[in-house]
JSON list of C-alpha atoms in Angstrom, two decimals:
[
{"chain": "A", "resi": 1, "resn": "MET", "atom": "CA", "xyz": [17.07, 4.28, 12.26]},
{"chain": "A", "resi": 2, "resn": "VAL", "atom": "CA", "xyz": [14.28, 6.33, 13.96]},
{"chain": "A", "resi": 3, "resn": "ALA", "atom": "CA", "xyz": [11.14, 7.27, 12.14]},
{"chain": "A", "resi": 4, "resn": "GLY", "atom": "CA", "xyz": [9.10, 10.35, 12.92]},
{"chain": "A", "resi": 5, "resn": "GLY", "atom": "CA", "xyz": [5.53, 10.61, 13.99]},
{"chain": "A", "resi": 6, "resn": "GLN", "atom": "CA", "xyz": [4.13, 12.04, 10.85]},
{"chain": "A", "resi": 7, "resn": "PRO", "atom": "CA", "xyz": [3.85, 10.79, 7.42]},
{"chain": "A", "resi": 8, "resn": "GLY", "atom": "CA", "xyz": [6.90, 11.89, 5.29]},
{"chain": "A", "resi": 9, "resn": "GLN", "atom": "CA", "xyz": [9.39, 11.50, 8.06]},
{"chain": "A", "resi": 10, "resn": "GLN", "atom": "CA", "xyz": [9.80, 7.78, 7.85]},
{"chain": "A", "resi": 11, "resn": "ALA", "atom": "CA", "xyz": [13.66, 7.71, 7.63]},
{"chain": "A", "resi": 12, "resn": "GLY", "atom": "CA", "xyz": [13.86, 4.12, 8.68]},
{"chain": "A", "resi": 13, "resn": "LEU", "atom": "CA", "xyz": [12.22, 1.06, 10.37]},
{"chain": "A", "resi": 14, "resn": "GLY", "atom": "CA", "xyz": [12.44, 2.54, 13.87]},
{"chain": "A", "resi": 15, "resn": "ARG", "atom": "CA", "xyz": [10.68, 1.43, 16.94]},
{"chain": "A", "resi": 16, "resn": "ALA", "atom": "CA", "xyz": [9.85, 4.59, 19.04]},
{"chain": "A", "resi": 17, "resn": "GLN", "atom": "CA", "xyz": [6.78, 5.47, 17.02]},
{"chain": "A", "resi": 18, "resn": "VAL", "atom": "CA", "xyz": [4.85, 2.38, 16.48]},
{"chain": "A", "resi": 19, "resn": "HIS", "atom": "CA", "xyz": [2.53, 0.05, 18.46]},
{"chain": "A", "resi": 20, "resn": "ILE", "atom": "CA", "xyz": [1.25, -3.28, 17.13]},
{"chain": "A", "resi": 21, "resn": "GLY", "atom": "CA", "xyz": [-2.29, -2.38, 18.36]},
{"chain": "A", "resi": 22, "resn": "HIS", "atom": "CA", "xyz": [-2.43, 0.85, 16.29]},
{"chain": "A", "resi": 23, "resn": "PRO", "atom": "CA", "xyz": [-6.00, 1.34, 15.06]},
{"chain": "A", "resi": 24, "resn": "ASP", "atom": "CA", "xyz": [-4.92, 2.10, 11.57]},
{"chain": "A", "resi": 25, "resn": "LEU", "atom": "CA", "xyz": [-3.15, -1.27, 11.12]},
{"chain": "A", "resi": 26, "resn": "GLY", "atom": "CA", "xyz": [-5.92, -3.71, 11.21]},
{"chain": "A", "resi": 27, "resn": "GLU", "atom": "CA", "xyz": [-6.74, -4.61, 7.69]},
{"chain": "A", "resi": 28, "resn": "SER", "atom": "CA", "xyz": [-5.65, -8.18, 7.68]},
{"chain": "A", "resi": 29, "resn": "GLN", "atom": "CA", "xyz": [-3.17, -10.28, 9.17]},
{"chain": "A", "resi": 30, "resn": "LEU", "atom": "CA", "xyz": [-3.46, -9.88, 12.79]},
{"chain": "A", "resi": 31, "resn": "SER", "atom": "CA", "xyz": [-5.88, -12.19, 14.54]},
{"chain": "A", "resi": 32, "resn": "ARG", "atom": "CA", "xyz": [-8.74, -9.78, 15.14]},
{"chain": "A", "resi": 33, "resn": "PRO", "atom": "CA", "xyz": [-12.17, -11.06, 14.81]},
{"chain": "A", "resi": 34, "resn": "VAL", "atom": "CA", "xyz": [-14.00, -9.92, 11.72]},
{"chain": "A", "resi": 35, "resn": "LEU", "atom": "CA", "xyz": [-16.95, -9.07, 13.89]},
{"chain": "A", "resi": 36, "resn": "GLN", "atom": "CA", "xyz": [-15.21, -6.38, 15.66]},
{"chain": "A", "resi": 37, "resn": "LEU", "atom": "CA", "xyz": [-14.92, -4.46, 12.56]},
{"chain": "A", "resi": 38, "resn": "LEU", "atom": "CA", "xyz": [-18.47, -4.23, 11.71]},
{"chain": "A", "resi": 39, "resn": "PRO", "atom": "CA", "xyz": [-19.72, -1.66, 14.06]},
{"chain": "A", "resi": 40, "resn": "GLN", "atom": "CA", "xyz": [-17.47, 1.21, 12.59]},
{"chain": "A", "resi": 41, "resn": "PRO", "atom": "CA", "xyz": [-19.62, 3.68, 10.79]},
{"chain": "A", "resi": 42, "resn": "ARG", "atom": "CA", "xyz": [-17.32, 3.68, 7.66]},
{"chain": "A", "resi": 43, "resn": "GLN", "atom": "CA", "xyz": [-17.55, -0.13, 7.36]},
{"chain": "A", "resi": 44, "resn": "ARG", "atom": "CA", "xyz": [-21.33, -0.39, 8.07]},
{"chain": "A", "resi": 45, "resn": "ARG", "atom": "CA", "xyz": [-21.94, 2.06, 5.13]},
{"chain": "A", "resi": 46, "resn": "LEU", "atom": "CA", "xyz": [-19.91, 0.00, 2.83]},
{"chain": "A", "resi": 47, "resn": "VAL", "atom": "CA", "xyz": [-21.80, -3.27, 3.66]},
{"chain": "A", "resi": 48, "resn": "GLN", "atom": "CA", "xyz": [-24.87, -1.64, 2.83]},
{"chain": "A", "resi": 49, "resn": "ARG", "atom": "CA", "xyz": [-23.47, -0.52, -0.62]},
{"chain": "A", "resi": 50, "resn": "ARG", "atom": "CA", "xyz": [-24.11, -4.10, -2.13]},
{"chain": "A", "resi": 51, "resn": "ALA", "atom": "CA", "xyz": [-24.97, -2.58, -5.50]},
{"chain": "A", "resi": 52, "resn": "CYS", "atom": "CA", "xyz": [-21.35, -1.85, -6.19]},
{"chain": "A", "resi": 53, "resn": "PRO", "atom": "CA", "xyz": [-19.59, -5.50, -5.70]},
{"chain": "A", "resi": 54, "resn": "GLY", "atom": "CA", "xyz": [-17.35, -6.43, -8.40]},
{"chain": "A", "resi": 55, "resn": "HIS", "atom": "CA", "xyz": [-17.04, -2.86, -9.90]},
{"chain": "A", "resi": 56, "resn": "ARG", "atom": "CA", "xyz": [-13.47, -2.37, -10.69]},
{"chain": "A", "resi": 57, "resn": "GLN", "atom": "CA", "xyz": [-13.57, 1.15, -9.07]},
{"chain": "A", "resi": 58, "resn": "CYS", "atom": "CA", "xyz": [-15.05, -0.10, -5.62]},
{"chain": "A", "resi": 59, "resn": "ARG", "atom": "CA", "xyz": [-12.15, -0.53, -3.12]},
{"chain": "A", "resi": 60, "resn": "CYS", "atom": "CA", "xyz": [-13.50, -0.82, 0.16]},
{"chain": "A", "resi": 61, "resn": "PRO", "atom": "CA", "xyz": [-10.97, -0.56, 2.98]},
{"chain": "A", "resi": 62, "resn": "PHE", "atom": "CA", "xyz": [-12.22, -3.72, 4.74]},
{"chain": "A", "resi": 63, "resn": "THR", "atom": "CA", "xyz": [-9.85, -6.40, 6.25]},
{"chain": "A", "resi": 64, "resn": "VAL", "atom": "CA", "xyz": [-8.88, -8.65, 3.26]},
{"chain": "A", "resi": 65, "resn": "ASN", "atom": "CA", "xyz": [-11.00, -11.36, 4.85]},
{"chain": "A", "resi": 66, "resn": "LEU", "atom": "CA", "xyz": [-14.09, -9.54, 4.01]},
{"chain": "A", "resi": 67, "resn": "ARG", "atom": "CA", "xyz": [-13.26, -9.16, 0.35]},
{"chain": "A", "resi": 68, "resn": "SER", "atom": "CA", "xyz": [-15.04, -12.33, -0.65]},
{"chain": "A", "resi": 69, "resn": "ALA", "atom": "CA", "xyz": [-18.13, -11.62, 1.45]},
{"chain": "A", "resi": 70, "resn": "LEU", "atom": "CA", "xyz": [-18.52, -8.37, -0.58]},
{"chain": "A", "resi": 71, "resn": "ASN", "atom": "CA", "xyz": [-17.83, -10.13, -4.06]},
{"chain": "A", "resi": 72, "resn": "HIS", "atom": "CA", "xyz": [-14.72, -8.15, -4.30]},
{"chain": "A", "resi": 73, "resn": "PRO", "atom": "CA", "xyz": [-11.78, -9.72, -6.29]},
{"chain": "A", "resi": 74, "resn": "ALA", "atom": "CA", "xyz": [-10.63, -12.73, -4.25]},
{"chain": "A", "resi": 75, "resn": "ILE", "atom": "CA", "xyz": [-7.06, -13.01, -3.00]},
{"chain": "A", "resi": 76, "resn": "LEU", "atom": "CA", "xyz": [-5.20, -15.33, -5.41]},
{"chain": "A", "resi": 77, "resn": "ALA", "atom": "CA", "xyz": [-2.14, -15.78, -3.40]},
{"chain": "A", "resi": 78, "resn": "SER", "atom": "CA", "xyz": [-0.65, -14.72, -0.09]},
{"chain": "A", "resi": 79, "resn": "ARG", "atom": "CA", "xyz": [2.63, -14.79, 1.71]},
{"chain": "A", "resi": 80, "resn": "THR", "atom": "CA", "xyz": [3.78, -13.86, 5.22]},
{"chain": "A", "resi": 81, "resn": "LEU", "atom": "CA", "xyz": [7.24, -12.33, 5.43]},
{"chain": "A", "resi": 82, "resn": "HIS", "atom": "CA", "xyz": [9.45, -11.41, 8.35]},
{"chain": "A", "resi": 83, "resn": "TRP", "atom": "CA", "xyz": [11.94, -8.61, 8.02]},
{"chain": "A", "resi": 84, "resn": "PRO", "atom": "CA", "xyz": [14.23, -8.60, 11.12]},
{"chain": "A", "resi": 85, "resn": "ASP", "atom": "CA", "xyz": [15.86, -5.41, 10.03]},
{"chain": "A", "resi": 86, "resn": "GLU", "atom": "CA", "xyz": [15.84, -2.60, 7.30]},
{"chain": "A", "resi": 87, "resn": "ALA", "atom": "CA", "xyz": [18.63, -4.59, 5.33]},
{"chain": "A", "resi": 88, "resn": "ALA", "atom": "CA", "xyz": [15.89, -7.37, 4.91]},
{"chain": "A", "resi": 89, "resn": "CYS", "atom": "CA", "xyz": [13.31, -4.67, 3.76]},
{"chain": "A", "resi": 90, "resn": "ALA", "atom": "CA", "xyz": [15.97, -3.44, 1.23]},
{"chain": "A", "resi": 91, "resn": "ALA", "atom": "CA", "xyz": [16.78, -7.13, 0.08]},
{"chain": "A", "resi": 92, "resn": "TRP", "atom": "CA", "xyz": [13.00, -7.85, -0.58]},
{"chain": "A", "resi": 93, "resn": "ALA", "atom": "CA", "xyz": [12.57, -4.61, -2.47]},
{"chain": "A", "resi": 94, "resn": "THR", "atom": "CA", "xyz": [15.66, -5.33, -4.63]},
{"chain": "A", "resi": 95, "resn": "ALA", "atom": "CA", "xyz": [14.32, -8.71, -5.52]},
{"chain": "A", "resi": 96, "resn": "LEU", "atom": "CA", "xyz": [10.96, -7.28, -6.33]},
{"chain": "A", "resi": 97, "resn": "ALA", "atom": "CA", "xyz": [12.50, -4.58, -8.58]},
{"chain": "A", "resi": 98, "resn": "THR", "atom": "CA", "xyz": [13.78, -7.50, -10.70]},
{"chain": "A", "resi": 99, "resn": "LYS", "atom": "CA", "xyz": [10.30, -8.70, -11.76]},
{"chain": "A", "resi": 100, "resn": "PRO", "atom": "CA", "xyz": [9.06, -7.71, -15.29]},
{"chain": "A", "resi": 101, "resn": "ALA", "atom": "CA", "xyz": [5.51, -7.70, -14.02]},
{"chain": "A", "resi": 102, "resn": "LEU", "atom": "CA", "xyz": [6.30, -4.68, -11.70]},
{"chain": "A", "resi": 103, "resn": "ALA", "atom": "CA", "xyz": [6.40, -2.21, -14.60]},
{"chain": "A", "resi": 104, "resn": "ASP", "atom": "CA", "xyz": [2.71, -1.54, -14.60]},
{"chain": "A", "resi": 105, "resn": "ALA", "atom": "CA", "xyz": [1.71, -2.81, -11.30]},
{"chain": "A", "resi": 106, "resn": "LEU", "atom": "CA", "xyz": [-0.38, -1.18, -8.55]},
{"chain": "A", "resi": 107, "resn": "ILE", "atom": "CA", "xyz": [1.14, -1.85, -5.14]},
{"chain": "A", "resi": 108, "resn": "GLU", "atom": "CA", "xyz": [-0.85, -0.90, -2.04]},
{"chain": "A", "resi": 109, "resn": "LEU", "atom": "CA", "xyz": [0.97, -0.24, 1.32]},
{"chain": "A", "resi": 110, "resn": "HIS", "atom": "CA", "xyz": [-0.97, -0.54, 4.55]},
{"chain": "A", "resi": 111, "resn": "GLY", "atom": "CA", "xyz": [0.26, -0.01, 8.14]},
{"chain": "A", "resi": 112, "resn": "PRO", "atom": "CA", "xyz": [0.30, 2.51, 10.91]},
{"chain": "A", "resi": 113, "resn": "LEU", "atom": "CA", "xyz": [2.38, 5.61, 10.97]},
{"chain": "A", "resi": 114, "resn": "GLY", "atom": "CA", "xyz": [6.17, 4.68, 11.27]},
{"chain": "A", "resi": 115, "resn": "ALA", "atom": "CA", "xyz": [5.51, 1.13, 9.94]},
{"chain": "A", "resi": 116, "resn": "GLY", "atom": "CA", "xyz": [8.15, 1.66, 7.19]},
{"chain": "A", "resi": 117, "resn": "LYS", "atom": "CA", "xyz": [5.93, 2.14, 4.14]},
{"chain": "A", "resi": 118, "resn": "THR", "atom": "CA", "xyz": [7.93, 5.17, 2.82]},
{"chain": "A", "resi": 119, "resn": "THR", "atom": "CA", "xyz": [11.18, 3.30, 3.67]},
{"chain": "A", "resi": 120, "resn": "PHE", "atom": "CA", "xyz": [10.22, 0.33, 1.68]},
{"chain": "A", "resi": 121, "resn": "VAL", "atom": "CA", "xyz": [9.42, 2.71, -1.32]},
{"chain": "A", "resi": 122, "resn": "ARG", "atom": "CA", "xyz": [12.72, 4.39, -1.17]},
{"chain": "A", "resi": 123, "resn": "HIS", "atom": "CA", "xyz": [14.50, 1.06, -1.39]},
{"chain": "A", "resi": 124, "resn": "LEU", "atom": "CA", "xyz": [12.30, -0.09, -4.21]},
{"chain": "A", "resi": 125, "resn": "LEU", "atom": "CA", "xyz": [12.86, 3.18, -6.13]},
{"chain": "A", "resi": 126, "resn": "ARG", "atom": "CA", "xyz": [16.76, 2.96, -5.60]},
{"chain": "A", "resi": 127, "resn": "ALA", "atom": "CA", "xyz": [16.63, -0.64, -6.66]},
{"chain": "A", "resi": 128, "resn": "LEU", "atom": "CA", "xyz": [14.77, 0.52, -9.86]},
{"chain": "A", "resi": 129, "resn": "GLY", "atom": "CA", "xyz": [17.68, 2.97, -10.67]},
{"chain": "A", "resi": 130, "resn": "VAL", "atom": "CA", "xyz": [16.12, 6.23, -9.40]},
{"chain": "A", "resi": 131, "resn": "THR", "atom": "CA", "xyz": [18.89, 8.59, -8.17]},
{"chain": "A", "resi": 132, "resn": "GLY", "atom": "CA", "xyz": [18.76, 11.89, -6.44]},
{"chain": "A", "resi": 133, "resn": "ARG", "atom": "CA", "xyz": [16.36, 12.91, -3.65]},
{"chain": "A", "resi": 134, "resn": "ILE", "atom": "CA", "xyz": [13.29, 10.59, -3.00]},
{"chain": "A", "resi": 135, "resn": "LYS", "atom": "CA", "xyz": [10.72, 12.70, -1.34]},
{"chain": "A", "resi": 136, "resn": "SER", "atom": "CA", "xyz": [7.69, 11.68, 0.48]},
{"chain": "A", "resi": 137, "resn": "PRO", "atom": "CA", "xyz": [4.42, 12.83, -1.12]},
{"chain": "A", "resi": 138, "resn": "THR", "atom": "CA", "xyz": [2.71, 13.48, 1.98]},
{"chain": "A", "resi": 139, "resn": "TYR", "atom": "CA", "xyz": [1.88, 17.01, 1.09]},
{"chain": "A", "resi": 140, "resn": "THR", "atom": "CA", "xyz": [1.90, 16.83, -2.58]},
{"chain": "A", "resi": 141, "resn": "VAL", "atom": "CA", "xyz": [-0.01, 13.41, -2.60]},
{"chain": "A", "resi": 142, "resn": "MET", "atom": "CA", "xyz": [2.05, 12.23, -5.73]},
{"chain": "A", "resi": 143, "resn": "GLU", "atom": "CA", "xyz": [5.72, 12.19, -6.60]},
{"chain": "A", "resi": 144, "resn": "PRO", "atom": "CA", "xyz": [6.56, 11.05, -10.19]},
{"chain": "A", "resi": 145, "resn": "TYR", "atom": "CA", "xyz": [9.66, 9.38, -11.05]},
{"chain": "A", "resi": 146, "resn": "ALA", "atom": "CA", "xyz": [11.17, 8.49, -14.62]},
{"chain": "A", "resi": 147, "resn": "LEU", "atom": "CA", "xyz": [13.26, 5.38, -14.61]},
{"chain": "A", "resi": 148, "resn": "PRO", "atom": "CA", "xyz": [16.62, 5.20, -16.42]},
{"chain": "A", "resi": 149, "resn": "GLY", "atom": "CA", "xyz": [15.63, 2.32, -18.81]},
{"chain": "A", "resi": 150, "resn": "GLY", "atom": "CA", "xyz": [12.21, 3.89, -19.57]},
{"chain": "A", "resi": 151, "resn": "GLY", "atom": "CA", "xyz": [9.03, 3.68, -17.60]},
{"chain": "A", "resi": 152, "resn": "GLU", "atom": "CA", "xyz": [7.37, 5.79, -14.94]},
{"chain": "A", "resi": 153, "resn": "VAL", "atom": "CA", "xyz": [6.67, 5.55, -11.36]},
{"chain": "A", "resi": 154, "resn": "ALA", "atom": "CA", "xyz": [3.96, 7.45, -9.54]},
{"chain": "A", "resi": 155, "resn": "HIS", "atom": "CA", "xyz": [4.39, 7.32, -5.71]},
{"chain": "A", "resi": 156, "resn": "PHE", "atom": "CA", "xyz": [1.18, 8.44, -3.86]},
{"chain": "A", "resi": 157, "resn": "ASP", "atom": "CA", "xyz": [0.43, 9.19, -0.29]},
{"chain": "A", "resi": 158, "resn": "PHE", "atom": "CA", "xyz": [-3.29, 9.62, 0.27]},
{"chain": "A", "resi": 159, "resn": "TYR", "atom": "CA", "xyz": [-2.90, 10.39, 4.18]},
{"chain": "A", "resi": 160, "resn": "ARG", "atom": "CA", "xyz": [-4.11, 14.03, 3.49]},
{"chain": "A", "resi": 161, "resn": "PHE", "atom": "CA", "xyz": [-6.41, 13.17, 0.65]},
{"chain": "A", "resi": 162, "resn": "THR", "atom": "CA", "xyz": [-9.98, 14.52, 1.52]},
{"chain": "A", "resi": 163, "resn": "ASP", "atom": "CA", "xyz": [-11.68, 15.91, -1.50]},
{"chain": "A", "resi": 164, "resn": "PRO", "atom": "CA", "xyz": [-12.50, 13.38, -4.42]},
{"chain": "A", "resi": 165, "resn": "ARG", "atom": "CA", "xyz": [-12.60, 16.29, -6.76]},
{"chain": "A", "resi": 166, "resn": "GLU", "atom": "CA", "xyz": [-8.85, 16.43, -6.53]},
{"chain": "A", "resi": 167, "resn": "TRP", "atom": "CA", "xyz": [-8.65, 13.13, -8.24]},
{"chain": "A", "resi": 168, "resn": "LEU", "atom": "CA", "xyz": [-9.77, 14.84, -11.46]},
{"chain": "A", "resi": 169, "resn": "ASP", "atom": "CA", "xyz": [-8.33, 18.21, -10.95]},
{"chain": "A", "resi": 170, "resn": "ALA", "atom": "CA", "xyz": [-4.72, 16.97, -10.12]},
{"chain": "A", "resi": 171, "resn": "GLY", "atom": "CA", "xyz": [-4.96, 14.47, -13.01]},
{"chain": "A", "resi": 172, "resn": "PHE", "atom": "CA", "xyz": [-4.73, 11.40, -10.87]},
{"chain": "A", "resi": 173, "resn": "ARG", "atom": "CA", "xyz": [-7.32, 9.39, -12.91]},
{"chain": "A", "resi": 174, "resn": "ASP", "atom": "CA", "xyz": [-5.10, 10.10, -16.00]},
{"chain": "A", "resi": 175, "resn": "VAL", "atom": "CA", "xyz": [-2.06, 8.68, -14.05]},
{"chain": "A", "resi": 176, "resn": "PHE", "atom": "CA", "xyz": [-3.74, 5.46, -13.34]},
{"chain": "A", "resi": 177, "resn": "ALA", "atom": "CA", "xyz": [-5.00, 5.16, -16.94]},
{"chain": "A", "resi": 178, "resn": "ARG", "atom": "CA", "xyz": [-1.63, 5.18, -18.41]},
{"chain": "A", "resi": 179, "resn": "PRO", "atom": "CA", "xyz": [1.22, 2.67, -18.23]},
{"chain": "A", "resi": 180, "resn": "GLY", "atom": "CA", "xyz": [3.67, 2.75, -15.24]},
{"chain": "A", "resi": 181, "resn": "LEU", "atom": "CA", "xyz": [4.22, 1.43, -11.73]},
{"chain": "A", "resi": 182, "resn": "LYS", "atom": "CA", "xyz": [1.77, 3.11, -9.12]},
{"chain": "A", "resi": 183, "resn": "ILE", "atom": "CA", "xyz": [2.58, 2.62, -5.28]},
{"chain": "A", "resi": 184, "resn": "ALA", "atom": "CA", "xyz": [-0.11, 3.96, -2.91]},
{"chain": "A", "resi": 185, "resn": "GLU", "atom": "CA", "xyz": [0.44, 4.50, 0.61]},
{"chain": "A", "resi": 186, "resn": "TRP", "atom": "CA", "xyz": [-2.90, 5.11, 2.82]},
{"chain": "A", "resi": 187, "resn": "PRO", "atom": "CA", "xyz": [-4.92, 3.87, -0.06]},
{"chain": "A", "resi": 188, "resn": "ASP", "atom": "CA", "xyz": [-8.05, 3.63, 2.31]},
{"chain": "A", "resi": 189, "resn": "LYS", "atom": "CA", "xyz": [-8.31, 7.54, 2.01]},
{"chain": "A", "resi": 190, "resn": "ALA", "atom": "CA", "xyz": [-8.97, 7.17, -1.69]},
{"chain": "A", "resi": 191, "resn": "ALA", "atom": "CA", "xyz": [-10.67, 3.73, -1.43]},
{"chain": "A", "resi": 192, "resn": "ASP", "atom": "CA", "xyz": [-13.64, 4.39, -3.84]},
{"chain": "A", "resi": 193, "resn": "LEU", "atom": "CA", "xyz": [-11.44, 5.74, -6.55]},
{"chain": "A", "resi": 194, "resn": "LEU", "atom": "CA", "xyz": [-8.63, 3.21, -6.76]},
{"chain": "A", "resi": 195, "resn": "PRO", "atom": "CA", "xyz": [-8.71, 0.25, -9.04]},
{"chain": "A", "resi": 196, "resn": "THR", "atom": "CA", "xyz": [-8.06, -3.13, -7.81]},
{"chain": "A", "resi": 197, "resn": "PRO", "atom": "CA", "xyz": [-4.31, -3.59, -6.62]},
{"chain": "A", "resi": 198, "resn": "ASP", "atom": "CA", "xyz": [-2.14, -6.08, -7.94]},
{"chain": "A", "resi": 199, "resn": "LEU", "atom": "CA", "xyz": [-0.37, -6.46, -4.72]},
{"chain": "A", "resi": 200, "resn": "GLN", "atom": "CA", "xyz": [-1.21, -5.40, -1.04]},
{"chain": "A", "resi": 201, "resn": "LEU", "atom": "CA", "xyz": [1.40, -5.19, 1.62]},
{"chain": "A", "resi": 202, "resn": "HIS", "atom": "CA", "xyz": [0.22, -4.91, 5.08]},
{"chain": "A", "resi": 203, "resn": "ILE", "atom": "CA", "xyz": [3.19, -4.04, 7.45]},
{"chain": "A", "resi": 204, "resn": "ALA", "atom": "CA", "xyz": [2.96, -4.68, 11.13]},
{"chain": "A", "resi": 205, "resn": "PRO", "atom": "CA", "xyz": [5.81, -3.21, 13.34]},
{"chain": "A", "resi": 206, "resn": "GLY", "atom": "CA", "xyz": [7.40, -5.48, 15.86]},
{"chain": "A", "resi": 207, "resn": "ASP", "atom": "CA", "xyz": [10.30, -5.27, 18.35]},
{"chain": "A", "resi": 208, "resn": "ASP", "atom": "CA", "xyz": [13.15, -2.78, 17.34]},
{"chain": "A", "resi": 209, "resn": "ASP", "atom": "CA", "xyz": [13.49, -2.82, 13.53]},
{"chain": "A", "resi": 210, "resn": "GLN", "atom": "CA", "xyz": [11.39, -6.06, 12.91]},
{"chain": "A", "resi": 211, "resn": "ARG", "atom": "CA", "xyz": [8.50, -6.09, 10.58]},
{"chain": "A", "resi": 212, "resn": "LEU", "atom": "CA", "xyz": [5.83, -8.70, 9.97]},
{"chain": "A", "resi": 213, "resn": "LEU", "atom": "CA", "xyz": [4.24, -8.56, 6.51]},
{"chain": "A", "resi": 214, "resn": "SER", "atom": "CA", "xyz": [1.19, -10.12, 4.93]},
{"chain": "A", "resi": 215, "resn": "VAL", "atom": "CA", "xyz": [1.38, -9.78, 1.19]},
{"chain": "A", "resi": 216, "resn": "HIS", "atom": "CA", "xyz": [-1.63, -10.50, -0.86]},
{"chain": "A", "resi": 217, "resn": "ALA", "atom": "CA", "xyz": [-1.96, -10.71, -4.67]},
{"chain": "A", "resi": 218, "resn": "PHE", "atom": "CA", "xyz": [-5.35, -9.89, -6.30]},
{"chain": "A", "resi": 219, "resn": "THR", "atom": "CA", "xyz": [-4.54, -10.32, -9.87]},
{"chain": "A", "resi": 220, "resn": "PRO", "atom": "CA", "xyz": [-2.30, -12.63, -12.00]},
{"chain": "A", "resi": 221, "resn": "ARG", "atom": "CA", "xyz": [0.20, -9.77, -12.14]},
{"chain": "A", "resi": 222, "resn": "GLY", "atom": "CA", "xyz": [0.31, -9.77, -8.52]},
{"chain": "A", "resi": 223, "resn": "VAL", "atom": "CA", "xyz": [0.85, -13.54, -8.43]},
{"chain": "A", "resi": 224, "resn": "GLU", "atom": "CA", "xyz": [3.69, -13.08, -10.69]},
{"chain": "A", "resi": 225, "resn": "LEU", "atom": "CA", "xyz": [5.17, -10.65, -8.27]},
{"chain": "A", "resi": 226, "resn": "LEU", "atom": "CA", "xyz": [4.91, -12.93, -5.41]},
{"chain": "A", "resi": 227, "resn": "ASP", "atom": "CA", "xyz": [6.53, -15.88, -7.33]}
]
């Protein structure tokens, strides 16, 4: 199970392409001091934008430890998980697919290239009954899926999302306004546009196929998904 070095090529939970110290990883769970994050230009600017705290559309890509300081929705529940291999990833995705609260949830996936974000999504979609090819939306930004029993899933990959006008032009605002499961990889790229997530998964690669996850619920729906 070897994952490639670019988004859209994550075929499995491989080891060759990942480093625990990857700069894109550090939103939450690893023991990095919060003060080390403040000098970064993006984060300094967001600290200054204190007129927006609490607004549902304000989604700052800080470590989750800074959410309370900026008056963002508090973390209601958290859990740390260990996936020793891809089979464990598939098993957790299958269990999550049985939760009724998943139908209209927003799940954010954080982690470096090759962490296994797309692999997790594929296992989740399979567990929900999606058949046929499951494509990575790296270049299309969004891939929609219709579920066999009714309902929709919108899988987003914001890695190459650079123009906020695309949010309206491509109809993404309408997608988030209607029912259905939304899954977002690289959500920081669209941080100011996304609503508050129900569930956030921070995936940290370990040795071989192992993954360490910090899972955070920001809404009552997210808490249901963690139970």
